[in-house]
Coordinates of C-alpha atoms in Angstrom, one line a residue:
R167 CA 14.6 -10.5 5.4
D168 CA 14.0 -9.8 1.7
V169 CA 10.5 -8.3 2.4
K170 CA 11.2 -5.3 0.4
K171 CA 12.2 -7.1 -2.4
K172 CA 9.1 -9.5 -2.3
R173 CA 6.5 -6.5 -2.4
D174 CA 4.4 -7.0 -5.8
Y175 CA 4.3 -3.2 -6.5
F176 CA 8.2 -3.2 -6.5
M177 CA 8.1 -5.1 -9.4
V178 CA 5.3 -3.2 -11.9
N179 CA 8.2 -1.2 -13.3
S180 CA 11.3 -3.4 -13.0
L181 CA 11.7 -4.6 -16.2
S182 CA 12.1 -2.7 -19.4
K183 CA 12.6 -3.9 -23.1
N184 CA 15.2 -2.4 -24.9
K185 CA 13.2 -1.6 -28.4
K186 CA 16.6 -2.1 -30.9
Q187 CA 17.8 -5.3 -29.3
G188 CA 15.2 -6.7 -27.7
T189 CA 16.6 -7.4 -24.5
Q190 CA 15.2 -7.0 -21.1
Y191 CA 17.1 -5.0 -18.3
R192 CA 16.3 -3.5 -14.8
T193 CA 15.7 -0.2 -14.5
L194 CA 16.4 2.0 -11.2
P195 CA 13.9 1.5 -8.3
N196 CA 10.6 3.3 -8.2
S197 CA 10.1 6.6 -6.8
W198 CA 8.7 6.8 -3.4
L199 CA 5.4 8.6 -4.3
F200 CA 4.7 6.0 -7.1
L201 CA 5.2 3.4 -4.4
S202 CA 3.0 5.0 -1.9
R203 CA 0.2 5.5 -4.5
T204 CA 0.0 1.9 -5.6
S205 CA -0.1 1.0 -1.9
A206 CA -2.6 3.4 -1.3
I207 CA -4.7 2.0 -4.2
K208 CA -4.3 -1.4 -2.9
E209 CA -5.4 -0.6 0.6
Y210 CA -8.5 1.5 -0.1
A211 CA -9.8 -1.5 -2.3
F212 CA -8.9 -4.1 0.5
M213 CA -10.7 -1.9 3.1
K214 CA -13.7 -0.9 1.1
A215 CA -13.9 -4.9 0.3
L216 CA -13.9 -5.3 3.8
Y217 CA -16.2 -2.6 4.8
D218 CA -18.8 -3.8 2.1
V219 CA -18.9 -7.5 4.2
D220 CA -19.4 -5.5 7.4
Y221 CA -15.8 -6.4 8.9
P222 CA -15.4 -3.8 11.5
T223 CA -13.2 -1.5 9.5
P224 CA -13.3 2.3 9.2
K225 CA -15.5 3.3 6.3
P226 CA -13.6 4.1 3.5
V227 CA -14.2 7.5 1.8
A228 CA -11.8 8.2 -1.2
Q229 CA -8.3 7.6 -2.2
N230 CA -6.3 10.3 -3.9
R231 CA -2.6 10.2 -5.1
H232 CA -1.0 8.3 -1.9
I233 CA -3.9 9.4 0.6
V234 CA -6.4 7.1 2.0
A235 CA -9.3 9.0 3.7
M236 CA -11.5 7.0 6.0
G237 CA -14.0 7.3 8.9
L238 CA -13.0 7.9 12.4
V239 CA -12.5 4.9 14.6
R240 CA -13.4 5.8 18.4
G241 CA -11.0 4.1 20.3
V242 CA -7.8 4.3 22.6
P243 CA -4.4 4.0 21.3
L244 CA -2.4 1.0 22.1
Y245 CA 0.4 2.4 24.2
Q246 CA -2.5 3.6 26.9
L247 CA -3.3 0.4 27.3
I248 CA -2.5 -2.0 30.3
S249 CA -1.2 -5.2 29.6
S250 CA -2.7 -7.0 32.5
R251 CA -6.4 -6.1 30.8
V252 CA -5.4 -7.3 27.5

């Protein structure tokens, strides 16, 4: 499976242009902090859009660097559910 290669935020800095010769070449992979920040921005945007149309999601509070702050969700962890009740 090539899931990692198909992520759109991996391709942000994948091609660079050589100023002297005008050729394109692949650069080194992006840092984990950049990728985490990009995915947090997208997660916050989607969560805010869903919350604005009253979809049952946690309230998005803010996004900073690679963190998404959201409201508390009352519930039970999935590992505590009994499979016969689902």
